[in-house]
Amino acid sequence: QVQVVESGGGLVQPGGSLRLSCAAWGSIFSMSAMAWHRQAPGNQRELVALIAEDESADYVDSVKGRFIITGDNAKTTSYLQMNDLKPEDTAVYYCRADVRSRTGMVFSHWGHGIQVTVSS
């Protein structure tokens, strides 16, 4: 079993910053990637940022230059530093952990999500 838990959300004014954290633990042989998705009311869930096991990162265009995804050395924790937040960043943010088993298969595990609200 793998558990994934997000933390660090909340209410912030436009232009402010927040740092989200995601911790994964349990039956983890190795981590293929960790990612952050978000879903606003009425919208589909979208991929925001991803960090691969080689530490390469990718971002959706709308957050490039504002958000930074990092991971710890054990690759079981990821952080999403969100700067210059805008009202359109308001959403529930979900962490995804792509866990590799001993057989080499990769399974995605999701957190329950955490609310980020950007409003004055």
Short mmCIF file of N, CA and C in Angstrom, two decimals:
data_model
loop_
_atom_site.label_atom_id
_atom_site.label_comp_id
_atom_site.label_asym_id
_atom_site.label_seq_id
_atom_site.Cartn_x
_atom_site.Cartn_y
_atom_site.Cartn_z
N GLN A 1 0.84 -1.18 0.00
CA GLN A 1 0.00 0.00 0.00
C GLN A 1 0.88 1.24 0.00
N VAL A 2 0.44 2.25 -0.70
CA VAL A 2 1.14 3.53 -0.76
C VAL A 2 0.18 4.63 -0.33
N GLN A 3 0.65 5.48 0.56
CA GLN A 3 -0.14 6.63 1.00
C GLN A 3 0.48 7.89 0.42
N VAL A 4 -0.39 8.81 0.01
CA VAL A 4 0.06 10.10 -0.52
C VAL A 4 -0.72 11.19 0.18
N VAL A 5 -0.03 12.15 0.76
CA VAL A 5 -0.70 13.20 1.52
C VAL A 5 -0.14 14.56 1.12
N GLU A 6 -1.05 15.50 0.82
CA GLU A 6 -0.67 16.87 0.49
C GLU A 6 -0.82 17.76 1.72
N SER A 7 -0.06 18.84 1.76
CA SER A 7 -0.21 19.84 2.81
C SER A 7 0.25 21.19 2.28
N GLY A 8 -0.15 22.25 2.98
CA GLY A 8 0.34 23.58 2.65
C GLY A 8 -0.62 24.49 1.91
N GLY A 9 -1.82 24.02 1.64
CA GLY A 9 -2.77 24.88 0.93
C GLY A 9 -3.34 25.97 1.82
N GLY A 10 -4.26 26.74 1.26
CA GLY A 10 -4.91 27.79 2.04
C GLY A 10 -5.35 28.94 1.17
N LEU A 11 -5.58 30.07 1.85
CA LEU A 11 -6.04 31.30 1.21
C LEU A 11 -4.88 32.27 1.10
N VAL A 12 -4.71 32.85 -0.07
CA VAL A 12 -3.63 33.81 -0.29
C VAL A 12 -4.14 34.92 -1.21
N GLN A 13 -3.60 36.11 -1.04
CA GLN A 13 -3.98 37.23 -1.89
C GLN A 13 -3.29 37.13 -3.25
N PRO A 14 -3.88 37.72 -4.28
CA PRO A 14 -3.20 37.74 -5.59
C PRO A 14 -1.80 38.34 -5.47
N GLY A 15 -0.87 37.70 -6.14
CA GLY A 15 0.53 38.12 -6.06
C GLY A 15 1.31 37.44 -4.96
N GLY A 16 0.62 36.72 -4.10
CA GLY A 16 1.28 36.06 -2.98
C GLY A 16 1.86 34.71 -3.38
N SER A 17 2.39 34.02 -2.38
CA SER A 17 3.04 32.72 -2.60
C SER A 17 2.53 31.67 -1.62
N LEU A 18 2.60 30.44 -2.06
CA LEU A 18 2.29 29.29 -1.22
C LEU A 18 3.24 28.17 -1.61
N ARG A 19 3.52 27.30 -0.66
CA ARG A 19 4.34 26.13 -0.94
C ARG A 19 3.57 24.89 -0.55
N LEU A 20 3.27 24.04 -1.52
CA LEU A 20 2.60 22.79 -1.27
C LEU A 20 3.64 21.68 -1.08
N SER A 21 3.32 20.75 -0.21
CA SER A 21 4.18 19.59 0.02
C SER A 21 3.39 18.32 -0.22
N CYS A 22 4.07 17.32 -0.71
CA CYS A 22 3.45 16.01 -0.93
C CYS A 22 4.40 14.94 -0.43
N ALA A 23 3.91 14.11 0.47
CA ALA A 23 4.70 13.01 1.00
C ALA A 23 4.08 11.68 0.62
N ALA A 24 4.92 10.76 0.16
CA ALA A 24 4.46 9.42 -0.20
C ALA A 24 5.23 8.40 0.65
N TRP A 25 4.53 7.40 1.15
CA TRP A 25 5.21 6.36 1.92
C TRP A 25 4.45 5.06 1.78
N GLY A 26 5.15 3.97 2.16
CA GLY A 26 4.54 2.65 2.04
C GLY A 26 5.42 1.74 1.21
N SER A 27 4.81 0.91 0.39
CA SER A 27 5.52 -0.08 -0.41
C SER A 27 6.06 0.59 -1.68
N ILE A 28 7.18 1.29 -1.52
CA ILE A 28 7.78 2.02 -2.63
C ILE A 28 9.15 1.43 -2.92
N PHE A 29 9.30 0.79 -4.07
CA PHE A 29 10.60 0.28 -4.49
C PHE A 29 11.43 1.42 -5.04
N SER A 30 10.82 2.19 -5.93
CA SER A 30 11.44 3.42 -6.42
C SER A 30 10.34 4.31 -6.99
N MET A 31 10.68 5.58 -7.16
CA MET A 31 9.70 6.55 -7.64
C MET A 31 10.03 6.93 -9.08
N SER A 32 9.09 6.72 -9.97
CA SER A 32 9.30 7.09 -11.36
C SER A 32 9.13 8.58 -11.56
N ALA A 33 8.14 9.16 -10.92
CA ALA A 33 7.88 10.60 -11.05
C ALA A 33 6.89 11.01 -9.98
N MET A 34 6.87 12.31 -9.70
CA MET A 34 5.84 12.89 -8.85
C MET A 34 5.29 14.09 -9.59
N ALA A 35 4.00 14.32 -9.43
CA ALA A 35 3.36 15.39 -10.19
C ALA A 35 2.29 16.07 -9.36
N TRP A 36 1.95 17.28 -9.76
CA TRP A 36 0.85 18.04 -9.19
C TRP A 36 -0.18 18.30 -10.29
N HIS A 37 -1.42 18.03 -9.96
CA HIS A 37 -2.55 18.34 -10.82
C HIS A 37 -3.46 19.31 -10.08
N ARG A 38 -4.36 19.96 -10.79
CA ARG A 38 -5.35 20.79 -10.12
C ARG A 38 -6.67 20.70 -10.86
N GLN A 39 -7.72 20.97 -10.11
CA GLN A 39 -9.06 20.95 -10.68
C GLN A 39 -9.88 22.07 -10.08
N ALA A 40 -10.31 22.98 -10.93
CA ALA A 40 -11.19 24.07 -10.51
C ALA A 40 -12.63 23.66 -10.77
N PRO A 41 -13.58 24.25 -10.06
CA PRO A 41 -15.00 23.89 -10.26
C PRO A 41 -15.40 24.04 -11.72
N GLY A 42 -16.03 23.01 -12.26
CA GLY A 42 -16.48 23.04 -13.64
C GLY A 42 -15.42 22.72 -14.67
N ASN A 43 -14.19 22.52 -14.22
CA ASN A 43 -13.10 22.24 -15.15
C ASN A 43 -12.59 20.81 -14.98
N GLN A 44 -11.91 20.32 -16.01
CA GLN A 44 -11.26 19.03 -15.89
C GLN A 44 -9.97 19.17 -15.09
N ARG A 45 -9.54 18.06 -14.51
CA ARG A 45 -8.27 18.06 -13.79
C ARG A 45 -7.15 18.22 -14.82
N GLU A 46 -6.21 19.11 -14.50
CA GLU A 46 -5.10 19.33 -15.42
C GLU A 46 -3.77 19.10 -14.72
N LEU A 47 -2.79 18.65 -15.49
CA LEU A 47 -1.44 18.49 -14.99
C LEU A 47 -0.79 19.87 -14.89
N VAL A 48 -0.26 20.19 -13.73
CA VAL A 48 0.37 21.49 -13.48
C VAL A 48 1.88 21.38 -13.60
N ALA A 49 2.47 20.40 -12.93
CA ALA A 49 3.92 20.25 -12.92
C ALA A 49 4.28 18.81 -12.63
N LEU A 50 5.42 18.39 -13.16
CA LEU A 50 5.90 17.03 -12.95
C LEU A 50 7.40 17.04 -12.80
N ILE A 51 7.89 16.21 -11.87
CA ILE A 51 9.33 16.03 -11.74
C ILE A 51 9.62 14.55 -11.90
N ALA A 52 10.52 14.23 -12.82
CA ALA A 52 10.86 12.84 -13.09
C ALA A 52 12.01 12.38 -12.20
N GLU A 53 12.31 11.09 -12.26
CA GLU A 53 13.35 10.55 -11.38
C GLU A 53 14.73 11.10 -11.73
N ASP A 54 14.90 11.59 -12.94
CA ASP A 54 16.18 12.22 -13.28
C ASP A 54 16.19 13.70 -12.91
N GLU A 55 15.13 14.13 -12.18
CA GLU A 55 14.97 15.49 -11.68
C GLU A 55 14.64 16.50 -12.77
N SER A 56 14.34 16.03 -13.97
CA SER A 56 13.84 16.95 -15.00
C SER A 56 12.41 17.33 -14.64
N ALA A 57 12.02 18.56 -14.99
CA ALA A 57 10.71 19.07 -14.62
C ALA A 57 9.99 19.62 -15.84
N ASP A 58 8.68 19.57 -15.78
CA ASP A 58 7.87 20.11 -16.86
C ASP A 58 6.66 20.81 -16.24
N TYR A 59 6.15 21.81 -16.93
CA TYR A 59 5.08 22.64 -16.40
C TYR A 59 4.04 22.94 -17.48
N VAL A 60 2.81 23.13 -17.05
CA VAL A 60 1.80 23.65 -17.97
C VAL A 60 2.15 25.10 -18.25
N ASP A 61 1.84 25.56 -19.45
CA ASP A 61 2.27 26.90 -19.86
C ASP A 61 1.81 27.99 -18.92
N SER A 62 0.62 27.84 -18.35
CA SER A 62 0.04 28.91 -17.53
C SER A 62 0.80 29.16 -16.23
N VAL A 63 1.67 28.24 -15.82
CA VAL A 63 2.40 28.43 -14.56
C VAL A 63 3.91 28.57 -14.78
N LYS A 64 4.36 28.46 -16.00
CA LYS A 64 5.80 28.57 -16.26
C LYS A 64 6.31 29.94 -15.82
N GLY A 65 7.43 29.92 -15.11
CA GLY A 65 8.01 31.15 -14.60
C GLY A 65 7.46 31.56 -13.25
N ARG A 66 6.39 30.90 -12.79
CA ARG A 66 5.79 31.23 -11.48
C ARG A 66 5.87 30.07 -10.50
N PHE A 67 5.73 28.85 -10.98
CA PHE A 67 5.73 27.67 -10.10
C PHE A 67 7.04 26.90 -10.29
N ILE A 68 7.51 26.30 -9.20
CA ILE A 68 8.70 25.47 -9.25
C ILE A 68 8.42 24.17 -8.50
N ILE A 69 8.68 23.05 -9.16
CA ILE A 69 8.52 21.74 -8.52
C ILE A 69 9.89 21.20 -8.18
N THR A 70 10.02 20.69 -6.95
CA THR A 70 11.27 20.08 -6.51
C THR A 70 10.95 18.80 -5.76
N GLY A 71 12.00 18.01 -5.53
CA GLY A 71 11.84 16.79 -4.77
C GLY A 71 12.98 16.62 -3.79
N ASP A 72 12.80 15.73 -2.82
CA ASP A 72 13.89 15.50 -1.88
C ASP A 72 14.79 14.38 -2.42
N ASN A 73 15.89 14.13 -1.74
CA ASN A 73 16.86 13.15 -2.22
C ASN A 73 16.28 11.74 -2.26
N ALA A 74 15.39 11.45 -1.32
CA ALA A 74 14.78 10.12 -1.30
C ALA A 74 13.72 9.97 -2.38
N LYS A 75 13.34 11.07 -2.99
CA LYS A 75 12.35 11.09 -4.06
C LYS A 75 11.00 10.57 -3.61
N THR A 76 10.68 10.76 -2.34
CA THR A 76 9.36 10.39 -1.86
C THR A 76 8.57 11.59 -1.39
N THR A 77 9.16 12.77 -1.54
CA THR A 77 8.49 14.01 -1.20
C THR A 77 8.68 14.99 -2.34
N SER A 78 7.62 15.70 -2.69
CA SER A 78 7.76 16.75 -3.68
C SER A 78 7.16 18.03 -3.13
N TYR A 79 7.66 19.15 -3.66
CA TYR A 79 7.21 20.46 -3.24
C TYR A 79 6.81 21.26 -4.47
N LEU A 80 5.78 22.04 -4.32
CA LEU A 80 5.38 22.94 -5.39
C LEU A 80 5.39 24.35 -4.84
N GLN A 81 6.40 25.11 -5.20
CA GLN A 81 6.48 26.51 -4.80
C GLN A 81 5.69 27.32 -5.81
N MET A 82 4.68 28.01 -5.34
CA MET A 82 3.80 28.78 -6.21
C MET A 82 3.96 30.26 -5.90
N ASN A 83 4.45 31.02 -6.86
CA ASN A 83 4.68 32.44 -6.69
C ASN A 83 3.78 33.24 -7.62
N ASP A 84 3.61 34.51 -7.29
CA ASP A 84 2.79 35.41 -8.11
C ASP A 84 1.44 34.76 -8.42
N LEU A 85 0.79 34.29 -7.39
CA LEU A 85 -0.47 33.57 -7.59
C LEU A 85 -1.56 34.49 -8.12
N LYS A 86 -2.40 33.90 -8.96
CA LYS A 86 -3.49 34.62 -9.60
C LYS A 86 -4.82 33.97 -9.22
N PRO A 87 -5.91 34.71 -9.30
CA PRO A 87 -7.22 34.10 -8.97
C PRO A 87 -7.50 32.84 -9.80
N GLU A 88 -7.01 32.77 -11.02
CA GLU A 88 -7.25 31.60 -11.84
C GLU A 88 -6.45 30.38 -11.40
N ASP A 89 -5.56 30.55 -10.43
CA ASP A 89 -4.85 29.40 -9.85
C ASP A 89 -5.69 28.71 -8.78
N THR A 90 -6.81 29.31 -8.43
CA THR A 90 -7.70 28.73 -7.42
C THR A 90 -8.20 27.37 -7.89
N ALA A 91 -7.99 26.37 -7.07
CA ALA A 91 -8.36 25.00 -7.43
C ALA A 91 -8.05 24.07 -6.27
N VAL A 92 -8.51 22.84 -6.40
CA VAL A 92 -8.03 21.78 -5.52
C VAL A 92 -6.80 21.18 -6.20
N TYR A 93 -5.70 21.12 -5.46
CA TYR A 93 -4.44 20.60 -5.98
C TYR A 93 -4.24 19.17 -5.49
N TYR A 94 -3.92 18.29 -6.43
CA TYR A 94 -3.72 16.87 -6.13
C TYR A 94 -2.29 16.47 -6.43
N CYS A 95 -1.73 15.68 -5.56
CA CYS A 95 -0.40 15.12 -5.79
C CYS A 95 -0.55 13.71 -6.36
N ARG A 96 0.30 13.39 -7.31
CA ARG A 96 0.33 12.06 -7.91
C ARG A 96 1.74 11.50 -7.77
N ALA A 97 1.83 10.28 -7.26
CA ALA A 97 3.11 9.60 -7.12
C ALA A 97 3.12 8.36 -8.01
N ASP A 98 4.04 8.33 -8.95
CA ASP A 98 4.17 7.18 -9.85
C ASP A 98 5.21 6.23 -9.27
N VAL A 99 4.72 5.19 -8.63
CA VAL A 99 5.57 4.27 -7.89
C VAL A 99 5.92 3.05 -8.74
N ARG A 100 7.21 2.75 -8.79
CA ARG A 100 7.68 1.57 -9.53
C ARG A 100 7.80 0.40 -8.57
N SER A 101 7.23 -0.75 -8.98
CA SER A 101 7.32 -1.95 -8.17
C SER A 101 8.62 -2.69 -8.47
N ARG A 102 8.88 -3.75 -7.69
CA ARG A 102 10.10 -4.54 -7.91
C ARG A 102 10.10 -5.19 -9.28
N THR A 103 8.91 -5.40 -9.84
CA THR A 103 8.82 -6.03 -11.17
C THR A 103 9.01 -5.01 -12.29
N GLY A 104 9.07 -3.74 -11.94
CA GLY A 104 9.28 -2.70 -12.94
C GLY A 104 8.00 -2.01 -13.38
N MET A 105 6.87 -2.49 -12.94
CA MET A 105 5.60 -1.86 -13.31
C MET A 105 5.44 -0.57 -12.51
N VAL A 106 4.79 0.41 -13.13
CA VAL A 106 4.58 1.71 -12.49
C VAL A 106 3.09 1.91 -12.24
N PHE A 107 2.76 2.25 -11.02
CA PHE A 107 1.37 2.51 -10.63
C PHE A 107 1.27 3.92 -10.08
N SER A 108 0.20 4.62 -10.45
CA SER A 108 -0.02 5.98 -9.94
C SER A 108 -0.88 5.94 -8.69
N HIS A 109 -0.45 6.71 -7.70
CA HIS A 109 -1.17 6.84 -6.44
C HIS A 109 -1.47 8.32 -6.22
N TRP A 110 -2.69 8.62 -5.78
CA TRP A 110 -3.14 9.99 -5.64
C TRP A 110 -3.41 10.37 -4.20
N GLY A 111 -3.15 11.62 -3.89
CA GLY A 111 -3.58 12.18 -2.64
C GLY A 111 -5.04 12.60 -2.73
N HIS A 112 -5.58 13.05 -1.60
CA HIS A 112 -6.99 13.43 -1.54
C HIS A 112 -7.23 14.86 -2.04
N GLY A 113 -6.17 15.61 -2.19
CA GLY A 113 -6.31 16.98 -2.68
C GLY A 113 -6.30 18.00 -1.56
N ILE A 114 -5.90 19.22 -1.92
CA ILE A 114 -5.85 20.30 -0.95
C ILE A 114 -6.27 21.59 -1.66
N GLN A 115 -7.07 22.40 -0.95
CA GLN A 115 -7.62 23.60 -1.54
C GLN A 115 -6.61 24.75 -1.54
N VAL A 116 -6.50 25.40 -2.69
CA VAL A 116 -5.75 26.65 -2.80
C VAL A 116 -6.71 27.70 -3.34
N THR A 117 -6.86 28.79 -2.59
CA THR A 117 -7.76 29.87 -2.99
C THR A 117 -6.97 31.16 -3.07
N VAL A 118 -7.05 31.80 -4.22
CA VAL A 118 -6.36 33.07 -4.43
C VAL A 118 -7.43 34.15 -4.57
N SER A 119 -7.51 35.01 -3.58
CA SER A 119 -8.57 36.01 -3.56
C SER A 119 -8.18 37.16 -2.65
N SER A 120 -8.64 38.34 -3.00
CA SER A 120 -8.41 39.50 -2.14
C SER A 120 -9.59 39.71 -1.21
#
